[in-house]
Short mmCIF file of C-alpha atoms and ligand atoms in Angstrom, two decimals:
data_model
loop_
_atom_site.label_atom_id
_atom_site.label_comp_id
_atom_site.label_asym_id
_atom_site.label_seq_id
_atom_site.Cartn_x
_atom_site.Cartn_y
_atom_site.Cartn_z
CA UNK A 1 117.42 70.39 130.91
CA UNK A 2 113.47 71.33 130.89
CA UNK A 3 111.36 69.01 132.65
CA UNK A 4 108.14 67.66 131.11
CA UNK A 5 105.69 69.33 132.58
CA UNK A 6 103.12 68.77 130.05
CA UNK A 7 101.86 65.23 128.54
CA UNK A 8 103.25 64.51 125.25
CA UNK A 9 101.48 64.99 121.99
CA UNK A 10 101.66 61.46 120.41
CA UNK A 11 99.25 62.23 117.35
CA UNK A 12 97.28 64.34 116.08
CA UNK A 13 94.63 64.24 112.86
CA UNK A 14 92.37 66.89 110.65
CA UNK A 15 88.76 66.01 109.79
CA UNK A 16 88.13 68.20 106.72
CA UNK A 17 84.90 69.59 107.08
CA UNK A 18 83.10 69.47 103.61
CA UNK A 19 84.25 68.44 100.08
CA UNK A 20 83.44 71.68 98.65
CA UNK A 21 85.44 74.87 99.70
CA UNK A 22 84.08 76.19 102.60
CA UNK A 23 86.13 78.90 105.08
CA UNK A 24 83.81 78.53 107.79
CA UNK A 25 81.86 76.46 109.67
CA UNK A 26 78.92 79.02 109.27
CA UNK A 27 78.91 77.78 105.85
CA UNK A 28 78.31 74.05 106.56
CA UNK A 29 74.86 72.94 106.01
CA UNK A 30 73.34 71.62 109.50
CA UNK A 31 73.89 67.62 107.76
CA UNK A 32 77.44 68.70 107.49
CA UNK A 33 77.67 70.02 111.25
CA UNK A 34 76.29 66.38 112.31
CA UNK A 35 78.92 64.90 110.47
CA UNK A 36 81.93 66.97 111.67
CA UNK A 37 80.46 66.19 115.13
CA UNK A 38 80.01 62.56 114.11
CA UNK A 39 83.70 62.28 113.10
CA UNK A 40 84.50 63.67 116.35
CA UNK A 41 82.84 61.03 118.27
CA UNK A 42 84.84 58.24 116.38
CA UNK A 43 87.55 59.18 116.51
CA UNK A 44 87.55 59.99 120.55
CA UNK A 45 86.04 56.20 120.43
CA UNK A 46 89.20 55.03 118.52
CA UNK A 47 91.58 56.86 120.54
CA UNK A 48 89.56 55.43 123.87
CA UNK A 49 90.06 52.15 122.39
CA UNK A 50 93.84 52.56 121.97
CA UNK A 51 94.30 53.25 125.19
CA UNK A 52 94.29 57.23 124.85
CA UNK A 53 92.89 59.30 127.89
CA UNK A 54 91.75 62.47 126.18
CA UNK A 55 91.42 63.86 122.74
CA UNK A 56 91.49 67.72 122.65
CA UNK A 57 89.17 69.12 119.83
CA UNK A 58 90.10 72.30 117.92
CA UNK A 59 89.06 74.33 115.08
CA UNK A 60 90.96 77.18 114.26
CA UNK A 61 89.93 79.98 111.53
CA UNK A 62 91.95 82.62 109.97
CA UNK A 63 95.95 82.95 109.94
CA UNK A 64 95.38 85.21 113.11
CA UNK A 65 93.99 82.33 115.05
CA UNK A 66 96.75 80.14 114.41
CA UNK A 67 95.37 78.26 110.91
CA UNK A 68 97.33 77.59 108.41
CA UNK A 69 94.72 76.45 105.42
CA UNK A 70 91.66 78.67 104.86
CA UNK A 71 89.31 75.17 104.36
CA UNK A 72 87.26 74.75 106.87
CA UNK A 73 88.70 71.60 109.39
CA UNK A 74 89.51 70.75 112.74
CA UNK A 75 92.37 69.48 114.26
CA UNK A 76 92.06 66.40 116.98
CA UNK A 77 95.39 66.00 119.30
CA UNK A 78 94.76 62.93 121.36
CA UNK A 79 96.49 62.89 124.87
CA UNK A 80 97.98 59.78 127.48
CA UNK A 81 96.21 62.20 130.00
CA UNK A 82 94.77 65.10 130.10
CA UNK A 83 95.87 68.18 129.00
CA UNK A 84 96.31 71.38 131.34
CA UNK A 85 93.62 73.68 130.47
CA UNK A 86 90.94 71.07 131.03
CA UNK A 87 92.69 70.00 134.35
CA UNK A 88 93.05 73.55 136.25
CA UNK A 89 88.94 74.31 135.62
CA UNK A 90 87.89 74.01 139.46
CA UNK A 91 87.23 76.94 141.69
CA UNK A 92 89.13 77.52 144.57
CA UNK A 93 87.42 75.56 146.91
CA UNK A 94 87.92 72.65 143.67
CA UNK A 95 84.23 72.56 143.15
CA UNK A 96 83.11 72.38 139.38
CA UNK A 97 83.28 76.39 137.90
CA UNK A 98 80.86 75.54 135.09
CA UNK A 99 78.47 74.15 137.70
CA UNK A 100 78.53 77.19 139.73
CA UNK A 101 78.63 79.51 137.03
CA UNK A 102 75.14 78.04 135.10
CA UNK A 103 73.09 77.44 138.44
CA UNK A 104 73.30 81.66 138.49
CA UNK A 105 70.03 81.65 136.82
CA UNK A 106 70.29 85.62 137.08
CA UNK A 107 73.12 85.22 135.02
CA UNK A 108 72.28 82.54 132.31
CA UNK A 109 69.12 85.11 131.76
CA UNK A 110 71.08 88.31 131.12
CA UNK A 111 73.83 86.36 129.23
CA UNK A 112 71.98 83.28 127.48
CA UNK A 113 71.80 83.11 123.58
CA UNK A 114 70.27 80.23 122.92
CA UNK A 115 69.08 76.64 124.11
CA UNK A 116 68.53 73.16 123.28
CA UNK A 117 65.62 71.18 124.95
CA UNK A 118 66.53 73.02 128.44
CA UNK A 119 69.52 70.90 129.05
CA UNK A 120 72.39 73.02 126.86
CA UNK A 121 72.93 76.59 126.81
CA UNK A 122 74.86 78.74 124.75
CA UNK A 123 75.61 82.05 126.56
CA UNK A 124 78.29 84.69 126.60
CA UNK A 125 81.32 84.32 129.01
CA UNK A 126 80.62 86.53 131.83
CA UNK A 127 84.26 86.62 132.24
CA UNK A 128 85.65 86.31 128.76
CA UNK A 129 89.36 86.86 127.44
CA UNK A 130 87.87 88.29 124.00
CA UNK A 131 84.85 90.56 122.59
CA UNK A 132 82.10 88.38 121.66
CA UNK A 133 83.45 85.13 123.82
CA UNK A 134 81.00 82.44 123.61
CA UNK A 135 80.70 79.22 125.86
CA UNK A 136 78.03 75.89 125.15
CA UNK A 137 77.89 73.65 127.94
CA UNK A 138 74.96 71.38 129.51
CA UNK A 139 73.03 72.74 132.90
CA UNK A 140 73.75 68.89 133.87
CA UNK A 141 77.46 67.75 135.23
CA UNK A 142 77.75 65.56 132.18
CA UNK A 143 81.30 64.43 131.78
CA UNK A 144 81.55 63.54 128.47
CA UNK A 145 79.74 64.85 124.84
CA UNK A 146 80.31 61.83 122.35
CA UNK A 147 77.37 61.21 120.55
CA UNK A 148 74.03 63.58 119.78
CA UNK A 149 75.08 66.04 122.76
CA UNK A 150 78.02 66.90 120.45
CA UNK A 151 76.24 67.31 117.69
CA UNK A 152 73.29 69.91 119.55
CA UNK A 153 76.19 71.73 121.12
CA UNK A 154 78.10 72.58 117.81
CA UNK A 155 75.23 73.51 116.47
CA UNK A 156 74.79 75.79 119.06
CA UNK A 157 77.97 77.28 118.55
CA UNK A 158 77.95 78.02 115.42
CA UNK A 159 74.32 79.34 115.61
CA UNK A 160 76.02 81.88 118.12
CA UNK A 161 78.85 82.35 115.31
CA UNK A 162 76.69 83.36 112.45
CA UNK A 163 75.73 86.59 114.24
CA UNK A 164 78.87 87.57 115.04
CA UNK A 165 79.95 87.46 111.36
CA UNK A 166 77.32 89.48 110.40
CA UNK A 167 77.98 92.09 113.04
CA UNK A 168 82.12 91.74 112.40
CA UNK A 169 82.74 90.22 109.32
CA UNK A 170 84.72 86.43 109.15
CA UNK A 171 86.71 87.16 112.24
CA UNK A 172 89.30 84.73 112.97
CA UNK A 173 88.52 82.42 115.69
CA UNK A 174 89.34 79.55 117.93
CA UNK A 175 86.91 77.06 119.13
CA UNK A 176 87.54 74.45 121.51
CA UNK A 177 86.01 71.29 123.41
CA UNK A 178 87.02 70.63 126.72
CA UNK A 179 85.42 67.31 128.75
CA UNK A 180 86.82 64.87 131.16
CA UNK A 181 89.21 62.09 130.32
CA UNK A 182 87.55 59.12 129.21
CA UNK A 183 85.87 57.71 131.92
CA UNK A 184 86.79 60.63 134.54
CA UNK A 185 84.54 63.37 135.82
CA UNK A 186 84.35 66.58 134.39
CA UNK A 187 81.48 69.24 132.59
CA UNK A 188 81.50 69.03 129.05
CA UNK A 189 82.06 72.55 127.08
CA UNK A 190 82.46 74.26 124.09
CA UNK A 191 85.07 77.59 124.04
CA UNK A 192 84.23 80.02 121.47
CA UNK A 193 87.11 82.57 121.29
CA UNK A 194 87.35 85.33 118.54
CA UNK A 195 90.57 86.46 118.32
CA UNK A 196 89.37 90.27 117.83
CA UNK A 197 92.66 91.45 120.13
CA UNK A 198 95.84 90.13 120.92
CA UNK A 199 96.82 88.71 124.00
CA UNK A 200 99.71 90.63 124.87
CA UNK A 201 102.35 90.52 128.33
CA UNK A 202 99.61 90.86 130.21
CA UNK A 203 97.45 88.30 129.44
CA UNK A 204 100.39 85.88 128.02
CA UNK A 205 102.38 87.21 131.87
CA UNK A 206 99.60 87.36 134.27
CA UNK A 207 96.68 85.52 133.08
CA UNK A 208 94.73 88.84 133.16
CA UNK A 209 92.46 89.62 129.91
CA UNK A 210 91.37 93.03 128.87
CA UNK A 211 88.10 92.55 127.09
CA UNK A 212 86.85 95.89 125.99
CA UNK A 213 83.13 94.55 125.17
CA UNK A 214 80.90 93.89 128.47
CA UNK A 215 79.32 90.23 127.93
CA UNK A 216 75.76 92.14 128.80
CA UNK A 217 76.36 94.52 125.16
CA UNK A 218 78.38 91.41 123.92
CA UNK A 219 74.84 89.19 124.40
CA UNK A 220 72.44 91.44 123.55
CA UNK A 221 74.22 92.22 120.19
CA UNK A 222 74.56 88.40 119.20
CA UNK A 223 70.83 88.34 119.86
CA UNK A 224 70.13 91.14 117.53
CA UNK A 225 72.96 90.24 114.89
ZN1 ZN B 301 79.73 70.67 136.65
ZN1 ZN B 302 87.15 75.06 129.27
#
């Protein structure tokens, strides 16, 4: 017998990005993006209101990152509680890692690929699992994203993905939203992840990456792509 160590997936739903047939969201027009975020937002109100705790965002593209159709659509998995991932992103000492990590202004120079109104930043992961890795988050501790702070941070995710095609081609990827439970504390974020290797028995065994690219050539190329 395995215990449940995980919460259950009750439901899940796809927003389809765009009538027409688009493969990526580099292809939406920025109305579209507003509404993808917009659907977002409603349905993590709906799922708040039926007495949910967390609904995980995802948007996978290409077979190699795990979609199965090539139209352009997320996937939204809503949670009793929240999932693992999410829940393990303290330091050590359990203060907030994205807090730490963006008050390195240092850092968030060398690294930074773009900004909204000084409040959120789209940078390369100084310690990313893939080439390329990409994270969006708010300088601020904001818990949550619902609303126009969803809709400025996709933007600014797929502002950072449009380079990379150009410099790669459509590479398959996985993007993400992480954020507190409803309610809870947390520091909203956006995962960009191109799936340009594959996690092996290393990374799937230990938890260590190999990422070939430094984030420093990783950011500076984005800029220029
Ligand atoms: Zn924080
Ligand atoms: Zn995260």
């Amino acid at each position: 017998m395995v215990p449940n160590l995980y919460p259950a997936l009750e439901r899940q739903e796809v927003v389809i990005h765009t009538p027409r047939h688009a493969r990526s969201l580099v292809e939406l027009s920025s109305t579209e993006l507003s509404n993808v975020a917009g659907a977002w937002t409603s349905r993590a109100e709906a799922a708040h209101a039926e007495g949910f705790q967390y609904l995980q965002v995802i948007v996978n593209e290409g077979a190699d990152a795990g979609s199965s159709l090539s139209h352009t659509h997320s996937q939204l998995a809503w949670f009793r509680e929240q999932p693992p991932a999410p829940a393990s992103e303290r330091t050590r000492a359990g203060k907030c890692a994205l807090c730490e990590l963006l008050g390195d202004t240092s850092m968030t120079r060398e690294l930074g690929l773009a900004e909204a109104d000084t409040t959120i930043l789209a940078l390369c992961h100084p310690a990313g699992r893939a080439p390329y890795e990409v994270l969006v988050a708010p300088y601020a501790h904001e818990p949550e994203p619902w609303g126009m702070a969803l809709e400025i941070g996709l933007d600014l995710a797929v502002s950072c993905l449009r380079p990379l095609h150009r410099i790669e081609g459509p590479v398959p990827v996985n993007l993400w939203l992480h954020c507190a439970t409803f309610g809870g504390d947390g520091h909203w974020h956006l995962e960009l992840v191109p799936r340009l290797t594959v996690f092996a028995g290393l990374e799937l065994g230990a938890g260590v990456y190999v990422n070939t690219l430094a984030p420093e050539q990783a950011a500076e190329a984005l800029r220029g792509g």
